[in-house]
CSV table of C-alpha atoms in Angstrom, one decimal:
chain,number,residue,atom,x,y,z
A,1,UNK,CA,17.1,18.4,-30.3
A,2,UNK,CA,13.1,17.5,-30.2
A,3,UNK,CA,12.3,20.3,-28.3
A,4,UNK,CA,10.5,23.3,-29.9
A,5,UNK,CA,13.4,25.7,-30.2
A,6,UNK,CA,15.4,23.2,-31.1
A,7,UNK,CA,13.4,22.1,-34.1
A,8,UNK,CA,12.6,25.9,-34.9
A,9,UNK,CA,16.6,26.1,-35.5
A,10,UNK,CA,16.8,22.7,-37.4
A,11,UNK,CA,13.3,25.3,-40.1
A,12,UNK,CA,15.9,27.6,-40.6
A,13,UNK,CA,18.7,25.4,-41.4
A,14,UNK,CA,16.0,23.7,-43.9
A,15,UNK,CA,15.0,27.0,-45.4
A,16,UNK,CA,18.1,28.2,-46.0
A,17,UNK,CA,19.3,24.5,-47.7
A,18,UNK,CA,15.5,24.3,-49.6
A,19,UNK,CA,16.5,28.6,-50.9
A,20,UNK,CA,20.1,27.6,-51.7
A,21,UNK,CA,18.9,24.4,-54.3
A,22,UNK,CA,16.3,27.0,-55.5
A,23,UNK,CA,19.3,29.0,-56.6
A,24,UNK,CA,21.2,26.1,-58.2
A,25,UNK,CA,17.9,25.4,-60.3
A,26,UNK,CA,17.2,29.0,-61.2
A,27,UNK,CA,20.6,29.8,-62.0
A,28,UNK,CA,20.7,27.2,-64.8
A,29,UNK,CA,17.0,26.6,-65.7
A,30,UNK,CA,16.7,26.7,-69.5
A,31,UNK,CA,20.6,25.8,-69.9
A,32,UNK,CA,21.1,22.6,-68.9
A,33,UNK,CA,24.2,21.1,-70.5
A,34,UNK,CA,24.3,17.4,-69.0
A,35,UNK,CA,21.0,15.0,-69.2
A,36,UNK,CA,21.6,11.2,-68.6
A,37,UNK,CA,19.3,8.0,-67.5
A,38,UNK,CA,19.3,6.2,-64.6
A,39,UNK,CA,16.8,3.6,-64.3
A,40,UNK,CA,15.3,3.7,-67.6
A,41,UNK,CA,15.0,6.5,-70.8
A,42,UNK,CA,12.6,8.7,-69.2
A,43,UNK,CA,14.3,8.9,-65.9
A,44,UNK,CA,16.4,12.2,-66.1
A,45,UNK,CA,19.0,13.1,-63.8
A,46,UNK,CA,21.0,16.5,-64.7
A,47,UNK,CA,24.1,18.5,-63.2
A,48,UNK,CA,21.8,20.3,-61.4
A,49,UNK,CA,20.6,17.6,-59.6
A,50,UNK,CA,24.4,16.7,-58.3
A,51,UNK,CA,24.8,20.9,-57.6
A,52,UNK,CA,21.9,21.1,-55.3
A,53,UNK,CA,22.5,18.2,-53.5
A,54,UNK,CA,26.0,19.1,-52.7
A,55,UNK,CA,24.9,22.9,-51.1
A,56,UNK,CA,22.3,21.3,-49.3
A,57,UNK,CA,24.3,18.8,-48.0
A,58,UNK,CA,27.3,21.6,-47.0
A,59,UNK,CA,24.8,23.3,-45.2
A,60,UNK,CA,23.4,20.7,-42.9
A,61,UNK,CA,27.0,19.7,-42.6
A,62,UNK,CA,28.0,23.0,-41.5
A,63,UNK,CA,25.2,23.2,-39.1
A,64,UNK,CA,24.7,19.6,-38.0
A,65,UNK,CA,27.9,17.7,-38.5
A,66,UNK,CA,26.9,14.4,-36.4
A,67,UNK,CA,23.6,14.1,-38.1
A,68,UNK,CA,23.1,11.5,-41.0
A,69,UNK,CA,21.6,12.8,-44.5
A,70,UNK,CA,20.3,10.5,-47.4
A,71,UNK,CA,19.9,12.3,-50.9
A,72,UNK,CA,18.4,11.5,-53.9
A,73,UNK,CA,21.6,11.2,-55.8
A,74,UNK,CA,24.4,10.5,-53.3
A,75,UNK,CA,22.7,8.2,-51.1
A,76,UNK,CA,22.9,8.3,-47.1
A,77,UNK,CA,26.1,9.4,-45.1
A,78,UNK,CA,26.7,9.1,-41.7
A,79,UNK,CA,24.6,7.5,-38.8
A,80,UNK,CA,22.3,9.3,-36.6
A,81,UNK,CA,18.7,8.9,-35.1
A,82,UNK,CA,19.0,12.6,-36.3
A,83,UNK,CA,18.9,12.2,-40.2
A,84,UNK,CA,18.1,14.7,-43.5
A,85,UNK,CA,16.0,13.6,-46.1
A,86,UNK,CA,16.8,15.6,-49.0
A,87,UNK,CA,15.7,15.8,-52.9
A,88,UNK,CA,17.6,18.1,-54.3
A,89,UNK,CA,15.7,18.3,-57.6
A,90,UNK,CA,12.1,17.2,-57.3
A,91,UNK,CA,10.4,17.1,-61.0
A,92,UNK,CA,13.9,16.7,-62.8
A,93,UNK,CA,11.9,15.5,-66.0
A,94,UNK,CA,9.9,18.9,-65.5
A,95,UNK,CA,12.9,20.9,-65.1
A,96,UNK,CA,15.2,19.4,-68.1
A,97,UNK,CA,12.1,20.0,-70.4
A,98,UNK,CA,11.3,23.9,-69.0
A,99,UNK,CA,8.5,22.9,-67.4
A,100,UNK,CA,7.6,24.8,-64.4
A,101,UNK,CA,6.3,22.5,-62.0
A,102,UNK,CA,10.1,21.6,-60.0
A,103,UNK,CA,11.1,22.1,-56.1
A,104,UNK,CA,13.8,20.9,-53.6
A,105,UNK,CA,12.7,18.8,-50.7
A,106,UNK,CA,14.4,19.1,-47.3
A,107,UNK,CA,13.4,17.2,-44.2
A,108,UNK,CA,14.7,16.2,-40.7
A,109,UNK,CA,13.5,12.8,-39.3
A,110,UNK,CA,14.1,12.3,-35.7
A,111,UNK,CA,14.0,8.4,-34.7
A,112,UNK,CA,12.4,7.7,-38.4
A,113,UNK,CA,9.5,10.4,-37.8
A,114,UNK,CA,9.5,13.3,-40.2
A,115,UNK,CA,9.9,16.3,-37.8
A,116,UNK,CA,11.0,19.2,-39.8
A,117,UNK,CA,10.1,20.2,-43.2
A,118,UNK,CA,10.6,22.1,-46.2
A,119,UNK,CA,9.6,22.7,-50.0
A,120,UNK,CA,10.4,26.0,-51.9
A,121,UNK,CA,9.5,26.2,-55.4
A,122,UNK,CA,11.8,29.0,-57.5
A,123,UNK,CA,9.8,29.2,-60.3
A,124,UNK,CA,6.8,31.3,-57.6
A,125,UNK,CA,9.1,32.0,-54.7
A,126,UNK,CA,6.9,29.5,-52.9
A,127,UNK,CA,8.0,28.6,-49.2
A,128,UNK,CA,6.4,25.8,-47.7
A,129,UNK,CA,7.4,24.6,-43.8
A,130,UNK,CA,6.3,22.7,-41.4
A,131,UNK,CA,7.3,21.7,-37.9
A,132,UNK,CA,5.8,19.1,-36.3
A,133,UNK,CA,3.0,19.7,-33.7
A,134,UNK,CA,3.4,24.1,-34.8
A,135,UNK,CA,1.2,23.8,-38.1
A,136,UNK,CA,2.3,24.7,-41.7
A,137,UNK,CA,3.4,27.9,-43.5
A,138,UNK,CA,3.2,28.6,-47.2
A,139,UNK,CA,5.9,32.1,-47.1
A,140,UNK,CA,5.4,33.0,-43.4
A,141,UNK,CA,1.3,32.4,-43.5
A,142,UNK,CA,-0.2,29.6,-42.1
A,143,UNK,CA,-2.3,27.7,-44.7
A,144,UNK,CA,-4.9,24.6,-44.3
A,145,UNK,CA,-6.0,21.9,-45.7
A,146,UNK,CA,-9.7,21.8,-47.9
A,147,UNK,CA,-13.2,21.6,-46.8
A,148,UNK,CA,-13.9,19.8,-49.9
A,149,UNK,CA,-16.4,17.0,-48.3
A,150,UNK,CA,-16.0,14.2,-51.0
A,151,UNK,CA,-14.7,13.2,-54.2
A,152,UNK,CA,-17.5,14.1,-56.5
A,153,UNK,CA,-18.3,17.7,-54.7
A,154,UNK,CA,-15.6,17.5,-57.2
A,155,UNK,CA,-12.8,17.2,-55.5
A,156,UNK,CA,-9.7,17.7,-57.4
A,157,UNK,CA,-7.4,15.0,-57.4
A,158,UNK,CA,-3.2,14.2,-58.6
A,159,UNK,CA,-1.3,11.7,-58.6
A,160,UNK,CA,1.8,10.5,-60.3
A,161,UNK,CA,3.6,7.9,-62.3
A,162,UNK,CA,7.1,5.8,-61.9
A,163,UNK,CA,9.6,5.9,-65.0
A,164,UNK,CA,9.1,2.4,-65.8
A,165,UNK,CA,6.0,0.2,-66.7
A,166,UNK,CA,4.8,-0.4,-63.9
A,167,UNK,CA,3.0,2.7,-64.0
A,168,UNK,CA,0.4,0.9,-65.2
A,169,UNK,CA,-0.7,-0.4,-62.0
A,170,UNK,CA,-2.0,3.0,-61.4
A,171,UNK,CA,-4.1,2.8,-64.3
A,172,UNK,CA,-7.5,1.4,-63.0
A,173,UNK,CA,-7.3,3.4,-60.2
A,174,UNK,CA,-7.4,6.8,-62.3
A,175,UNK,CA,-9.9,4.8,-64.7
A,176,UNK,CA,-12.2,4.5,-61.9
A,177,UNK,CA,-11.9,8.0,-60.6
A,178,UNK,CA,-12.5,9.3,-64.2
A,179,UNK,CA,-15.8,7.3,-64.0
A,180,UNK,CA,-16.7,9.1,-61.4
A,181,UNK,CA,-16.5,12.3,-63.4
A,182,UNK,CA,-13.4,13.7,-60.7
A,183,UNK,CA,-10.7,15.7,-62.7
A,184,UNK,CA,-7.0,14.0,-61.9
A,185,UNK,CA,-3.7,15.8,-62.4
A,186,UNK,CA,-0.5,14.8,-63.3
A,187,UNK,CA,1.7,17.2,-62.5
A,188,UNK,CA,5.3,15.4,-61.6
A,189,UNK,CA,6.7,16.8,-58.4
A,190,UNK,CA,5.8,14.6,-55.8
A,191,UNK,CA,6.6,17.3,-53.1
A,192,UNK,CA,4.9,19.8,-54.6
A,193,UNK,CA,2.0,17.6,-54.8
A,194,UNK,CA,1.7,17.0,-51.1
A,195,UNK,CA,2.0,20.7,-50.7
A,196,UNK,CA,-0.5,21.8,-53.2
A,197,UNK,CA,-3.0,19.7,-50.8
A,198,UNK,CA,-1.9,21.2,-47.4
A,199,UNK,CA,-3.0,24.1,-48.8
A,200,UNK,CA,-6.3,23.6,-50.5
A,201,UNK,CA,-5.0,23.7,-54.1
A,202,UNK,CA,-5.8,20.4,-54.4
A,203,UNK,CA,-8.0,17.7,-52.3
A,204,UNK,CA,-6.4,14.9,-52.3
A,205,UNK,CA,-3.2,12.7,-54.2
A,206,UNK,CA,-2.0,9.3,-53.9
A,207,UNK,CA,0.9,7.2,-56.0
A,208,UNK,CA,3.0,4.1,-55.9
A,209,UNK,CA,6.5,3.8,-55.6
A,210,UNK,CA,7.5,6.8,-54.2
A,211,UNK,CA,11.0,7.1,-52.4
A,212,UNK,CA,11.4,8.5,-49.0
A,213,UNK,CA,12.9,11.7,-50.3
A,214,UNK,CA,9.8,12.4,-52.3
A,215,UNK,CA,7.7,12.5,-49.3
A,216,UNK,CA,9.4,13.5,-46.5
A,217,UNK,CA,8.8,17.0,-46.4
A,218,UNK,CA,5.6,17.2,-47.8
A,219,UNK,CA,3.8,14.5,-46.3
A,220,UNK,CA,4.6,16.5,-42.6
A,221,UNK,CA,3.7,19.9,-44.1
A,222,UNK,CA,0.5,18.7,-45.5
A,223,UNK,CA,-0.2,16.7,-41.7
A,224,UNK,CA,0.6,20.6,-40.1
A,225,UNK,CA,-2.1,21.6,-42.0
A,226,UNK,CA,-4.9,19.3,-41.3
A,227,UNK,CA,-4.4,16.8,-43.5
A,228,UNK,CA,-4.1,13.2,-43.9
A,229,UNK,CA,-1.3,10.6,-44.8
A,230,UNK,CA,-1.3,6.9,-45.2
A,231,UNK,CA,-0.6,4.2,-47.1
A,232,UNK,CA,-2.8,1.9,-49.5
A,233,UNK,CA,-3.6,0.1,-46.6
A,234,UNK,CA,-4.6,2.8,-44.0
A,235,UNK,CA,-1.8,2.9,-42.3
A,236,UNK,CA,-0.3,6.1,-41.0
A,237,UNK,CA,3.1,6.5,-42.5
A,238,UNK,CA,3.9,8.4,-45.4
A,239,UNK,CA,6.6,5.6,-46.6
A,240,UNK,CA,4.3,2.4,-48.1
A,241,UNK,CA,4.0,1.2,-51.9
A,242,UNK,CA,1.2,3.7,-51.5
A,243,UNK,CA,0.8,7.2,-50.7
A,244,UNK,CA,-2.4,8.0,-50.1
A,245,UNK,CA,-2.3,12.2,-49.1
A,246,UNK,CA,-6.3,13.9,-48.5
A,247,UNK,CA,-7.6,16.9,-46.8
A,248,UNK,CA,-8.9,14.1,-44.5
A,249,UNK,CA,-12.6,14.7,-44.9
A,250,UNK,CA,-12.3,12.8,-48.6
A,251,UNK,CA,-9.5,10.3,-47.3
A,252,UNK,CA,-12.3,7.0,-46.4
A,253,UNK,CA,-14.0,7.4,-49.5
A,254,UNK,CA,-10.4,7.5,-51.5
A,255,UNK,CA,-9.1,4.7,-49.7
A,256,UNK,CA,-12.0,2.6,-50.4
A,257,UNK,CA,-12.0,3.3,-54.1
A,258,UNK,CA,-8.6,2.4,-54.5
A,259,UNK,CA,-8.7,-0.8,-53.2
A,260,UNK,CA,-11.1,-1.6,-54.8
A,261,UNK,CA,-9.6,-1.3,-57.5
């Protein structure tokens, strides 16, 4: 299962579950008839959440019976060093409002490793794969990260905020960039985010309190294309309090800033 063709067959089981939620959301974009809470007001879970999830999850069922998957909404099934990371609704906020910044998130860890990845965003008929160690693709193309040298070339910079109050953590650190004079986004699709810096849209992102099926898939599609990934700390992984996601030139000079603050 970890060799090449193997993983090239587990793309194509991702692409065709990432396409399938992409249907889901398009099909009932702007007519969303169910919006409740879950952790606190603002965050939104919607029918379309539970709808993708459930043809994403019959797919890798159909193709991959023995392997685990954990989803967003219905939590992990099964047991396997083989397991499916899967956000069927990235940017739900985004999406219950009509805003057009939304995805779905499909990834394949082997042994805990993200080895298989993909993002597809409806509202462009954007593709984004990756499979680790054969680079990254944005619809069939391979794409790379920036040359962007540091954070006041300027370099421009997202990040992202939890539903609760402890958002505010993240405060000094976009205080400190805005000192700097280097323009920050918010644009509220984790996934998406990662993407946008594997291929030079943006230079760099970082936020706290991610879950694993925020950064699954993007955090490998954005290493494939000569990026970086770590946490607060340094430390290569994509799951800390802390994602800290560059074009790698930029990532020292990030890290530092941040904590220092």
């Amino acid at each position: 299962m970890t060799d090449a063709r193997s993983l090239i067959r587990a793309r194509e089981v991702a692409v065709q579950a990432a396409r399938a939620a992409g249907e889901v959301h398009a099909a009932h974009l702007g007519r969303v008839q169910t919006i409740r809470t879950k952790s606190t007001y603002a965050d939104l879970v919607t029918e379309v959440d539970g709808e993708a999830e459930r043809v994403i999850r019959e797919i890798i069922a159909a193709a991959y019976p023995e392997h685990a998957v954990l989803g967003e909404e219905e939590g992990q099934q099964g047991d396997s060093e083989f397991r499916w990371v899967v956000d069927p609704l990235d940017g739900t906020v985004n999406y219950a409002h009509g805003y057009p910044v939304f995805c779905s998130s499909v990834a394949l860890e082997v042994r805990g490793i993200p080895a298989v990845g993909a993002v597809y965003d409806v509202t462009r008929d954007e593709l984004f794969t990756a499979v680790q160690g054969q680079g990254a693709l944005l619809n069939g193309t391979p794409i790379r990260v920036s040359q962007t040298p540091s954070l006041t070339s300027p370099a421009l910079v997202a990040t992202g905020f939890p539903y609760d109050s402890s958002g505010e953590r993240n405060l000094v650190h976009v205080a400190k960039l805005l000192r700097l004079g280097v323009p920050v986004r918010r644009p509220g699709a984790a996934a998406l985010d990662l993407c946008n810096v594997a291929c030079g849209r943006m230079d760099a992102y970082w936020e706290l309190g991610l879950k694993r099926w925020d950064s699954a898939a993007g955090s490998l599609i954005l290493l494939e294309a000569g990026g970086r990934v770590t946490d607060g700390s340094g430390e290569n992984t994509p799951y800390g309090e802390m994602i800290v996601a560059t074009n790698g030139t930029l990532h020292g000079e990030l890290l530092v800033l941040l904590q220092a603050s």
